[in-house]
Short mmCIF file of C-alpha atoms in Angstrom, two decimals:
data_model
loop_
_atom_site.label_atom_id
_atom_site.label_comp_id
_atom_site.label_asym_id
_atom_site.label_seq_id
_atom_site.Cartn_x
_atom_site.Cartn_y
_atom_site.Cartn_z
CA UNK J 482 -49.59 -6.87 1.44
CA UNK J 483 -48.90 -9.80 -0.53
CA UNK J 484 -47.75 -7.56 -3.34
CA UNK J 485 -45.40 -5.42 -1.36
CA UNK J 486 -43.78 -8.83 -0.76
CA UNK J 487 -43.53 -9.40 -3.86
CA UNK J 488 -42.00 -6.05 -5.02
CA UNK J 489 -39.35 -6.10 -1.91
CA UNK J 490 -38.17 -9.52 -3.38
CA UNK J 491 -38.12 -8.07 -6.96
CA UNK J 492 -36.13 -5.14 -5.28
CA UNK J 493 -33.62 -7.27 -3.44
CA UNK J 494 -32.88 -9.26 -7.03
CA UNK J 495 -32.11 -5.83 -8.44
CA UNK J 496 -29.54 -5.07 -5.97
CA UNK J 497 -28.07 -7.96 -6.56
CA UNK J 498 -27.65 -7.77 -10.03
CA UNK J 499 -26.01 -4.75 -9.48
CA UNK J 500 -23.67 -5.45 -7.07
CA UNK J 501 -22.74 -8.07 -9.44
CA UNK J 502 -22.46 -5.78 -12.41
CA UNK J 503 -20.37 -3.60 -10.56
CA UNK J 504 -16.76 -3.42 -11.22
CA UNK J 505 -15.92 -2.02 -7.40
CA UNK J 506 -18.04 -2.81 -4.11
CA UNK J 507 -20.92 -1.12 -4.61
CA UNK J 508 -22.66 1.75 -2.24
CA UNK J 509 -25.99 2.35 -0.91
CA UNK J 510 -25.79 5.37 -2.69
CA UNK J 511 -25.17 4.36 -6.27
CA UNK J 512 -27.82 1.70 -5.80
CA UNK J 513 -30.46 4.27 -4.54
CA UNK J 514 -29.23 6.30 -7.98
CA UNK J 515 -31.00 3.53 -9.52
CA UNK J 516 -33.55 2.02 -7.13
CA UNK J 517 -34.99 6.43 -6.38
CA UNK J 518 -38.59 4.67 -5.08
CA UNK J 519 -36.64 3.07 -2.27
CA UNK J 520 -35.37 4.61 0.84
CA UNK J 521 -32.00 3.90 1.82
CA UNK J 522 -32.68 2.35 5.02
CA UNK J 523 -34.95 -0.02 3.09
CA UNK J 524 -31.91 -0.92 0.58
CA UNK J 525 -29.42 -1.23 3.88
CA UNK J 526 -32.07 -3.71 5.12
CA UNK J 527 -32.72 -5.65 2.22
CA UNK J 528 -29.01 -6.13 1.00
CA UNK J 529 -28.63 -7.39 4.43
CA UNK J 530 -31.47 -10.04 3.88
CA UNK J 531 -29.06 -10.93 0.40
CA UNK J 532 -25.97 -11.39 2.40
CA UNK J 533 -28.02 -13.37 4.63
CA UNK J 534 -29.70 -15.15 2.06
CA UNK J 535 -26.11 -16.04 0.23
CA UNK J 536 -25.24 -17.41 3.54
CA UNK J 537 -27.95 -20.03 3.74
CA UNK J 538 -27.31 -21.22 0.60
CA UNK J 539 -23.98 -22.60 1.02
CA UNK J 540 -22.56 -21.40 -2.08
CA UNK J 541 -18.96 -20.60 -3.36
CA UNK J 542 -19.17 -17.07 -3.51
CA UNK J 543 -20.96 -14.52 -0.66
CA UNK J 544 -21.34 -10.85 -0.05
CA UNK J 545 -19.39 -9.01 1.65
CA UNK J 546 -19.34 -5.14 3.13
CA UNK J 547 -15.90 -3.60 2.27
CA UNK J 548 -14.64 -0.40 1.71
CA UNK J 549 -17.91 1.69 2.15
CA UNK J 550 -19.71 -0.57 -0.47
CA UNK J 551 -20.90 -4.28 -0.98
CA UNK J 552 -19.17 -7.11 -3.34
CA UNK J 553 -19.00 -10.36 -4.80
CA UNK J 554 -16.57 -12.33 -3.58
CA UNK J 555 -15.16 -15.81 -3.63
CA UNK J 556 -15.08 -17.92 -0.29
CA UNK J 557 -11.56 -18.54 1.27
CA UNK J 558 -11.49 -22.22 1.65
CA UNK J 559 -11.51 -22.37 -2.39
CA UNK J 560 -8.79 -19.42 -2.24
CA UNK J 561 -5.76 -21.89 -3.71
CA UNK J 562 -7.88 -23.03 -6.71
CA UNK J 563 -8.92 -19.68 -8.07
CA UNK J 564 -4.87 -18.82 -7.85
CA UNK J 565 -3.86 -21.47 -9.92
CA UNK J 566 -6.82 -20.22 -12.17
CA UNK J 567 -6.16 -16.64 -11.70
CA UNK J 568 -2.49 -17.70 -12.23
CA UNK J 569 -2.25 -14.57 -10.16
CA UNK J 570 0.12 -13.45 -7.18
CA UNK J 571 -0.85 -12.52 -4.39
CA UNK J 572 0.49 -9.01 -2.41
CA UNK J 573 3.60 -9.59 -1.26
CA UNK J 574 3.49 -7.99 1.57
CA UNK J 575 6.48 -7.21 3.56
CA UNK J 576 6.78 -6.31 7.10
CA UNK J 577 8.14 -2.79 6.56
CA UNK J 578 5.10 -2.84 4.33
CA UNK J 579 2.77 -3.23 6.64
CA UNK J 580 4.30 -1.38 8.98
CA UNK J 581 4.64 1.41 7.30
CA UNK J 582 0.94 0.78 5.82
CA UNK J 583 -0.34 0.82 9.47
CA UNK J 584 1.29 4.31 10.23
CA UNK J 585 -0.45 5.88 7.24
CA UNK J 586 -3.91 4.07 7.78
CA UNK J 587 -3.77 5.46 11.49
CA UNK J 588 -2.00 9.43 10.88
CA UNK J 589 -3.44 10.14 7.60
CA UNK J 590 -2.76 12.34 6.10
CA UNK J 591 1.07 11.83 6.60
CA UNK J 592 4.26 12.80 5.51
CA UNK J 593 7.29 10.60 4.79
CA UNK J 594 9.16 12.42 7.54
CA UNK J 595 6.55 11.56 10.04
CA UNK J 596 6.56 8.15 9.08
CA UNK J 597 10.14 7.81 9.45
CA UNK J 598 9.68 9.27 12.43
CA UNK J 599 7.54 6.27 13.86
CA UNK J 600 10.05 3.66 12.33
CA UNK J 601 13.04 5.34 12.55
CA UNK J 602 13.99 3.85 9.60
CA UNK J 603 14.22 5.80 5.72
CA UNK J 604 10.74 4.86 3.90
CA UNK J 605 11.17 6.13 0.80
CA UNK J 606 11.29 2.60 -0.82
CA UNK J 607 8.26 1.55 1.12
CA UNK J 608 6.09 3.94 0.52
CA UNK J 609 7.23 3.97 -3.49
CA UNK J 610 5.86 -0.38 -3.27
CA UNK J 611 2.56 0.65 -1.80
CA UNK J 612 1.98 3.72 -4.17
CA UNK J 613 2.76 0.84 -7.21
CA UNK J 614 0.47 -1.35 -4.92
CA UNK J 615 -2.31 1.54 -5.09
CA UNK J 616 -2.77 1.23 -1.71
CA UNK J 617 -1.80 4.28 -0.77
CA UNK J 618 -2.14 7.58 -2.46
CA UNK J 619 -1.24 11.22 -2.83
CA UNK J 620 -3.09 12.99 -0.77
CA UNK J 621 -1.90 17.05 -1.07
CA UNK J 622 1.03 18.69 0.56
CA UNK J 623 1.60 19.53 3.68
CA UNK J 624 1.77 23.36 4.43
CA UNK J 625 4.84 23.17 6.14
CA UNK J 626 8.22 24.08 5.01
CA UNK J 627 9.36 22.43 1.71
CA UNK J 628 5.88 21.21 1.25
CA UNK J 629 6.03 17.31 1.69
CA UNK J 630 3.64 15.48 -0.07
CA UNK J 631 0.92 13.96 2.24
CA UNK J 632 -0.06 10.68 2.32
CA UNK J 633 -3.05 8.57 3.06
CA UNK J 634 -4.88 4.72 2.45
CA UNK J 635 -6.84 3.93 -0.50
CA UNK J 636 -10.56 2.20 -1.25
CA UNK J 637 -8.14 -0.15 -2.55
CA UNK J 638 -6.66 -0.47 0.86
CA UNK J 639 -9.90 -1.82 2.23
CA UNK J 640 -10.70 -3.89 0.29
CA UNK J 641 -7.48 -5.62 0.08
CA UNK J 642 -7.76 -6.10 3.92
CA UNK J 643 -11.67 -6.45 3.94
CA UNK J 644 -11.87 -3.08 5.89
CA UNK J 645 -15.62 -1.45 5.56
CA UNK J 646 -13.92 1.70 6.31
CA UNK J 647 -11.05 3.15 8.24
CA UNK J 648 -13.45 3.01 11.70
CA UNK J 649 -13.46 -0.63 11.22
CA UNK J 650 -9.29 -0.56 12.35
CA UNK J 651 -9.01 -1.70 15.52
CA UNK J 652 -8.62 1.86 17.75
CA UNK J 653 -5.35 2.63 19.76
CA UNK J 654 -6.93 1.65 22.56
CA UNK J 655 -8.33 -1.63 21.92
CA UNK J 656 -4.61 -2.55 21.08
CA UNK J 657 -2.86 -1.15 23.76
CA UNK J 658 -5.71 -3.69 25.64
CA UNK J 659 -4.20 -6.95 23.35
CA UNK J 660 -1.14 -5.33 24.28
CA UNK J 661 -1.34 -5.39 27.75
CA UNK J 662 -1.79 -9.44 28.45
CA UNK J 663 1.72 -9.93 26.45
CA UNK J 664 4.02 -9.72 29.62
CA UNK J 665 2.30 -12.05 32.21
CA UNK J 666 2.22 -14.30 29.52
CA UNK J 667 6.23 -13.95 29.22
CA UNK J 668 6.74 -14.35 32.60
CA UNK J 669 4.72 -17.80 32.61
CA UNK J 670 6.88 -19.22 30.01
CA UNK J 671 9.86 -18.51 31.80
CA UNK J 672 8.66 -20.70 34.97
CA UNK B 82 27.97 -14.68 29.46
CA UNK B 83 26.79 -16.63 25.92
CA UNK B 84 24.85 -14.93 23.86
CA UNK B 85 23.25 -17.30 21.34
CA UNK B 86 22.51 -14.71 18.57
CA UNK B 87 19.47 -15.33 16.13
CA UNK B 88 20.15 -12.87 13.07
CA UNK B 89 16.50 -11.91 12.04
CA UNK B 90 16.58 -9.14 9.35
CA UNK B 91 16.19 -6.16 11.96
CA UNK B 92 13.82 -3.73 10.22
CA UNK B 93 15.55 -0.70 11.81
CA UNK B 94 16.56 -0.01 15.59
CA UNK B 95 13.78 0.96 17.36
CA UNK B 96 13.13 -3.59 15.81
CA UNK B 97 15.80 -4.50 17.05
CA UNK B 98 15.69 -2.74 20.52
CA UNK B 99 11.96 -4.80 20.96
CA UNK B 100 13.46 -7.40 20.36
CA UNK B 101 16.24 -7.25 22.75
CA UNK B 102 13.72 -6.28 25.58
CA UNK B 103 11.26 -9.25 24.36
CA UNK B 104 14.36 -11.12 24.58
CA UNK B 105 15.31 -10.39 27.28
CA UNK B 106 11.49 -10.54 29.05
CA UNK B 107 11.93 -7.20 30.94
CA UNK B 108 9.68 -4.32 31.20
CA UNK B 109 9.03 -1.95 28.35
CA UNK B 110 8.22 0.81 31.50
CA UNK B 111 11.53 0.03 33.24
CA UNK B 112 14.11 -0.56 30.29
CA UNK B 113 17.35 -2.06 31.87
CA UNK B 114 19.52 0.54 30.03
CA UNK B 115 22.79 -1.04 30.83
CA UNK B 116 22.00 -4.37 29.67
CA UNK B 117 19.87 -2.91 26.27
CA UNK B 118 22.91 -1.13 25.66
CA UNK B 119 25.16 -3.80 25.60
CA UNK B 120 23.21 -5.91 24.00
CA UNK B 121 22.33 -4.15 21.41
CA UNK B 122 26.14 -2.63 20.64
CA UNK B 123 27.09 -6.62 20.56
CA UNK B 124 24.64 -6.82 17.75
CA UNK B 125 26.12 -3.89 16.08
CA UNK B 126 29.65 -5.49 16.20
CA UNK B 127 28.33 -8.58 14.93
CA UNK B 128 27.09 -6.91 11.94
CA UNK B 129 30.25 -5.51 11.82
CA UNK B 130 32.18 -8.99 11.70
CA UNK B 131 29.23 -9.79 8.92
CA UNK B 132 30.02 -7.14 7.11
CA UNK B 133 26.14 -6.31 7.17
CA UNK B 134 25.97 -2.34 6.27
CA UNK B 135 24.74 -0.60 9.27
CA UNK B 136 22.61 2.24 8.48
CA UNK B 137 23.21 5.27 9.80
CA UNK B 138 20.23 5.00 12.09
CA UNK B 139 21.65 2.03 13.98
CA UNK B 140 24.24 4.39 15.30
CA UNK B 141 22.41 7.56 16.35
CA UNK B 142 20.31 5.01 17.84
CA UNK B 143 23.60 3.62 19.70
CA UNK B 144 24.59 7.38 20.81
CA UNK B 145 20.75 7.74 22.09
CA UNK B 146 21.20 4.79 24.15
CA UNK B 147 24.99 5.62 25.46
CA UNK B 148 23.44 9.48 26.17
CA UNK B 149 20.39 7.83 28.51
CA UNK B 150 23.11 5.40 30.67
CA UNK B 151 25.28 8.25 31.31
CA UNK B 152 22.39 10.39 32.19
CA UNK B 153 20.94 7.52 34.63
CA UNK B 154 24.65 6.96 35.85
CA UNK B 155 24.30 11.15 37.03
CA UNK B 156 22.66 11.15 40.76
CA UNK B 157 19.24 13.18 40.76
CA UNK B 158 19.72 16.96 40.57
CA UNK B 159 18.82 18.53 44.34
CA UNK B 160 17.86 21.68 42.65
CA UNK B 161 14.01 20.90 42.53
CA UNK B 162 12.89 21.19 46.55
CA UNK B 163 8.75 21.41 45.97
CA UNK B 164 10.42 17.53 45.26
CA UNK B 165 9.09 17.72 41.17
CA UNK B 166 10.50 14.32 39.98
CA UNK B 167 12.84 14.45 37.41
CA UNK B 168 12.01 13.03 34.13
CA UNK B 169 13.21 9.88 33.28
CA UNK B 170 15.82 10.33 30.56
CA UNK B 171 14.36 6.50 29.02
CA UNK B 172 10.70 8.36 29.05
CA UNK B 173 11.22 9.81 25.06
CA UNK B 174 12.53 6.06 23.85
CA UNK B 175 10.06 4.71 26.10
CA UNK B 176 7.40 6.61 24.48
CA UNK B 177 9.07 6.04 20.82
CA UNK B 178 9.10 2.49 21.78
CA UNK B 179 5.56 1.86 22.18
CA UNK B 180 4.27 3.60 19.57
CA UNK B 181 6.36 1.73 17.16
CA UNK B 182 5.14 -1.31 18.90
CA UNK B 183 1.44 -0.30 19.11
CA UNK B 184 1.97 0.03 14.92
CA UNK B 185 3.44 -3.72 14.51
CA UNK B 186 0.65 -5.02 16.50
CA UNK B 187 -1.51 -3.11 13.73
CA UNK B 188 0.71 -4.73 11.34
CA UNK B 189 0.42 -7.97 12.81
CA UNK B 190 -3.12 -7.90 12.56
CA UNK B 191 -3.54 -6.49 8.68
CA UNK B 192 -1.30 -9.59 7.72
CA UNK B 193 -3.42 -12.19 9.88
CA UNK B 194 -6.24 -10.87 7.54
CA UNK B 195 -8.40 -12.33 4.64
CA UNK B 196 -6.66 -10.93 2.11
CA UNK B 197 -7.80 -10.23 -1.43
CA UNK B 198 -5.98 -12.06 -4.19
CA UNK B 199 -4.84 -14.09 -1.55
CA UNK B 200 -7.63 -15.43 0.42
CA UNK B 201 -10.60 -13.52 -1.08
CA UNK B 202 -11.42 -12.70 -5.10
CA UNK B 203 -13.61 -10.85 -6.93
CA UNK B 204 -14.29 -10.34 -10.12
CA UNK B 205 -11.36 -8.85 -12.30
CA UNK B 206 -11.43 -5.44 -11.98
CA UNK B 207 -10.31 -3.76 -15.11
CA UNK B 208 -8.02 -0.87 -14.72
CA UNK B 209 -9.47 1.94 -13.77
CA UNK B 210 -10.04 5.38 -16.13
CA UNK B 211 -7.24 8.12 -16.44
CA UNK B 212 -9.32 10.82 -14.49
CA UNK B 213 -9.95 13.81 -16.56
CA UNK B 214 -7.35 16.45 -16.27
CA UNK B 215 -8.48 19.65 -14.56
CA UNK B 216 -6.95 23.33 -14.63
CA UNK B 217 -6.07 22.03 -10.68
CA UNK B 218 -4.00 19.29 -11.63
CA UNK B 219 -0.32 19.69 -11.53
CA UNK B 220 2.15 18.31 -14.19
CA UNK B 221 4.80 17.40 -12.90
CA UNK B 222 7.30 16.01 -16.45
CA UNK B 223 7.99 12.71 -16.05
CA UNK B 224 11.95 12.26 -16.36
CA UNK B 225 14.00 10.17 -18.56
CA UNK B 226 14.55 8.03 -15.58
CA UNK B 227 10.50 7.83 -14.87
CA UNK B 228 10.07 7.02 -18.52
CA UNK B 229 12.77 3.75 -18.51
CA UNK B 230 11.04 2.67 -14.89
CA UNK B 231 7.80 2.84 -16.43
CA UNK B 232 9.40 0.71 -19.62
CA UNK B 233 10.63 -1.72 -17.43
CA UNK B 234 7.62 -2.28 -16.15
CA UNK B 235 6.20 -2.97 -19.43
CA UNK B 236 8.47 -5.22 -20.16
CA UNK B 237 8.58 -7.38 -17.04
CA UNK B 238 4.55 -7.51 -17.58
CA UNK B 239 4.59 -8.82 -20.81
CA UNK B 240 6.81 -11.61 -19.75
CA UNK B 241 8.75 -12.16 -23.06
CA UNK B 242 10.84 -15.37 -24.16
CA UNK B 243 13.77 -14.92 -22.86
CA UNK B 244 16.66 -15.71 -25.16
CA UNK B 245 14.70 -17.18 -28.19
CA UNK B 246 15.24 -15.42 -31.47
CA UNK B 247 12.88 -12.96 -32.55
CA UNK B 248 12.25 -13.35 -36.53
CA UNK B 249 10.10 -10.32 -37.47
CA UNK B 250 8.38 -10.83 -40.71
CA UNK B 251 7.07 -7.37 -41.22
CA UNK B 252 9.59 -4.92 -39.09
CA UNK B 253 7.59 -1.32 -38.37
CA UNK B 254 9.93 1.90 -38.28
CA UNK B 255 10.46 4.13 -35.48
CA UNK B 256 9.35 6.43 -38.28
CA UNK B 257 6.01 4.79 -38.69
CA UNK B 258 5.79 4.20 -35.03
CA UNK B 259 6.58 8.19 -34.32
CA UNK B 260 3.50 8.92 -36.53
CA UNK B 261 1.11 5.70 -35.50
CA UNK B 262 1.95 7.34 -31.80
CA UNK B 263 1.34 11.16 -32.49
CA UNK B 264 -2.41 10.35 -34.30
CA UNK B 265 -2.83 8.23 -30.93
CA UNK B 266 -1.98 10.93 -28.80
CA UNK B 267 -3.56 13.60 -31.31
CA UNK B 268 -7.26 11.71 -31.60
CA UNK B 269 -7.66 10.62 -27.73
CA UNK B 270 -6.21 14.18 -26.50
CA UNK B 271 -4.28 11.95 -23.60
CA UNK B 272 -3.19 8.43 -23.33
CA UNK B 273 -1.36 6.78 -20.72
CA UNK B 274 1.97 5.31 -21.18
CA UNK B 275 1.36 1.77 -20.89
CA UNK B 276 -1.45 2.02 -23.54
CA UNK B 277 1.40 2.44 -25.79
CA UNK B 278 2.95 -0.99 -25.89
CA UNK B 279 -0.55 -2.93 -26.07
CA UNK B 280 -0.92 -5.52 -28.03
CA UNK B 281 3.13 -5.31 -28.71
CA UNK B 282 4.80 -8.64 -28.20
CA UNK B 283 7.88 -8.55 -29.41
CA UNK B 284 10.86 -6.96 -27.71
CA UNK B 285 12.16 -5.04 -31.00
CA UNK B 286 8.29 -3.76 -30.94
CA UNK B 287 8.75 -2.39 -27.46
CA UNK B 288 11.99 -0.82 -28.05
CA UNK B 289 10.63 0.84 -31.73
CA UNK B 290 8.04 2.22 -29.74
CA UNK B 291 9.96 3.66 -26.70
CA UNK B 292 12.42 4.87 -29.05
CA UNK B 293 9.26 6.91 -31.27
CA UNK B 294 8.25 8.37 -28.02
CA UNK B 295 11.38 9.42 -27.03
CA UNK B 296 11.74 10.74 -30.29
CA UNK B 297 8.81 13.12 -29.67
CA UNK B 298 9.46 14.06 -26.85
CA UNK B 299 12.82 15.55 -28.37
CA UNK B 300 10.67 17.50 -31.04
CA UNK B 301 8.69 18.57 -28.67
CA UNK B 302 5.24 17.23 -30.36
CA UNK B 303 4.49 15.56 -27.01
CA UNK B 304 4.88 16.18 -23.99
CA UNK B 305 4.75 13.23 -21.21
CA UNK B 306 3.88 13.88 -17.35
CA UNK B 307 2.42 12.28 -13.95
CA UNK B 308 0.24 13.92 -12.34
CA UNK B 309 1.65 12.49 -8.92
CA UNK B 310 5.32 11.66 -8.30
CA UNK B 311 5.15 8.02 -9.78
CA UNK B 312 1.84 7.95 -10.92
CA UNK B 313 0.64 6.51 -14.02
CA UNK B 314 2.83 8.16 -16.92
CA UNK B 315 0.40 10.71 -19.51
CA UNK B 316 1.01 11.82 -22.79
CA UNK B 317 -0.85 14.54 -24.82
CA UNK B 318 -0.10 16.04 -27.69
CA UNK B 319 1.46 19.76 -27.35
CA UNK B 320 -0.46 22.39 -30.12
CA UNK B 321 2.67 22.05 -32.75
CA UNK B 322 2.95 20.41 -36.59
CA UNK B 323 5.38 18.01 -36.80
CA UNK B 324 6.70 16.97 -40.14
CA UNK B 325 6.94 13.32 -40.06
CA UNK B 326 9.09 13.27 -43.10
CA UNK B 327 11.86 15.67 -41.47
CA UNK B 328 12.47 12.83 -38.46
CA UNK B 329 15.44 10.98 -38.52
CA UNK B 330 17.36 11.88 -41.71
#
């Protein structure tokens, strides 16, 4: 018994040297490529214990589930020192941008004409910034007339918004429900 | 009346129209047409006086709204007797409306995120492989126009002294640089565009070596594509000798 113990912690070290030898967040899958002994529910359970483990300790960095996988990653509170390290910039991330980023994480796969659609704006620019960004991508072309290209979100789109997949969005109804409370509360402001 | 106008940057009109009815705290269900209307032309003229640009979309959206008053000005048709209720010529907006709206809130919440690079890092990723080209794939060339994008790029990346002079001790050719390219592009079957100008730090480097491609492209020794509209820029070499010696004489 003592010795299973033993081998389940031995396991559990192994996943997380690779999550932290991965270059992306890492899946179940590719860690089961490695770990074959192991069944997956077994690896679910014990990178769980890991993130739980990371959590006791209190350090600077943690794992976290995004975009189908699991990752290293560096707590927020320390998030303005590792920029002046990283000497990096941030997204800049427009409203149209977002907007427009919402539309395709919700109607993928979409074309540019249904997106303007929603806006009622011209996207082209937009959706140009967030193929640069990579968080969007090709995704086919649409069998229609003139064959528009087709749209959809990235793995780089989740984990730039900590999204384990595109399930974890909020759904339409759940914010038609935060919608909802808006207009009582306009009315009280005006009294 | 006053109107005490804030000028946000109005993304588009269906923007501005939420605004207006935020604004003006009524009920998305039961839009006050008249009063939209007029509010929202008054914004119009004051981009006018501005001399803001209105896109075009700002006035179909200003014919849409002048089309429902004068529809809700029109007393009900008597026509239907089984007493069908007419549809409410604001329902299509309506419905335009909230969708839009439903999207911001999504929007809203995306920003309000941790975000990575921002919030949240990782380790640096490096950039990821060209995937391997497939019979499926479609080349699509990459224009002249692509190809000075993608340079610009480059050079805004490598973030170059700005008006220092540049003394060159050794100065390489566009000659040399069409050859050092073509055994490039001839030993690794495909390389990607911004491979090209590694490890080049000089501005007269850049421009050699954009000039060599270009070059090559003209003899038709190369041939440069994307594989998506605006995709990452690929060269490979097309099945033809080149004599380096011929170029530029």
């Amino acid at each position: 018994m003592e010795q299973t113990h033993i081998q389940k912690e031995q396991t559990k070290y192994i996943i997380e040297c690779l999550i932290f030898a991965s270059e992306v967040p890492l899946t179940i899958e590719k860690i089961k490529d490695v770990l074959e002994e192991t069944s997956k529910k077994e690896l679910k359970e014990l990178v769980k214990e890991l993130i739980e483990d990371y959590h006791k300790l209190e350090r600077g960095i943690f794992i976290r589930e995004v975009a189908h996988g699991y990752q290293f990653c560096t707590k927020p509170e320390y998030a303005h020192l590792i920029q002046k390290f990283r000497k990096s910039k941030p997204y800049h991330l427009t409203q149209p941008t977002l907007e427009t980023l919402a539309i395709v994480a919700y109607k993928q796969p979409v074309t540019k004409a249904e997106v303007e659609l929603v806006r009622g704006v011209d996207c082209t620019g937009v959706l140009k910034s967030l193929l640069e960004k990579k968080l969007i991508a090709f995704q086919g072309r649409k069998d229609v007339m003139g064959r528009p290209f087709l749209y959809g979100t990235t793995s780089r789109f989740l984990e730039v918004f900590g999204l384990t997949d595109l399930s974890s969005l909020p759904s339409i109804e759940e914010i038609k429900q935060l919608k909802e409370p808006d207009f009582p509360q306009c009315e009280q402001d005006t009294q | 009346m006053d109107y005490k106008v804030k000028l946000d940057i109005f993304e588009g009109p269906l923007d501005l129209l939420l605004y207006l009815i935020r604004k003006n705290e009524v009920d998305i269900y039961d839009i006050p047409i008249a009063l939209i209307t007029e509010q929202y032309l008054a914004y119009l003229d004051l981009m006018t006086v501005l001399n803001l640009d209105i896109a075009g979309e700002f006035l179909v959206m200003a014919a849409t709204l002048a089309k429902i008053k004068s529809k809700m000005l029109l007393p009900p048709s008597i026509d239907s007797e089984e007493g069908e209720e007419e549809a409410d010529p604001r329902a299509e907006l309506m419905e335009h409306l909230l969708e839009y709206q439903k999207y911001k809130e999504v929007a809203d919440q995306l920003k309000n995120r941790e975000l990575l690079e921002k919030d949240i890092f990782t380790r640096i990723q490096v950039e990821e492989d060209i995937p391997e080209l497939d019979k499926n794939s479609t080349m699509i060339e990459a224009s002249l126009f692509d190809l000075v994008d993608a340079l610009r790029t480059v050079i805004a990346r490598k973030d170059l002294p700005g008006n220092l002079m540049e003394v060159a001790v050794e100065k390489i050719s566009v000659r040399d640089k069409i050859g050092e390219i073509l055994a490039t592009v001839k030993k690794n079957q495909q390389i990607i565009f911004q491979s090209l100008f590694d490890g080049l730090s000089t501005r007269y480097e850049i421009i050699v070596a954009f000039l060599a491609l270009l070059e090559l492209i003209r003899l038709r020794a190369i041939k440069v594509f994307q594989v998506h509209p605006h995709g990452e820029i690929r060269i490979i070499a097309l099945e033809r000798e080149v004599r380096i010696d011929t170029i530029l004489h």
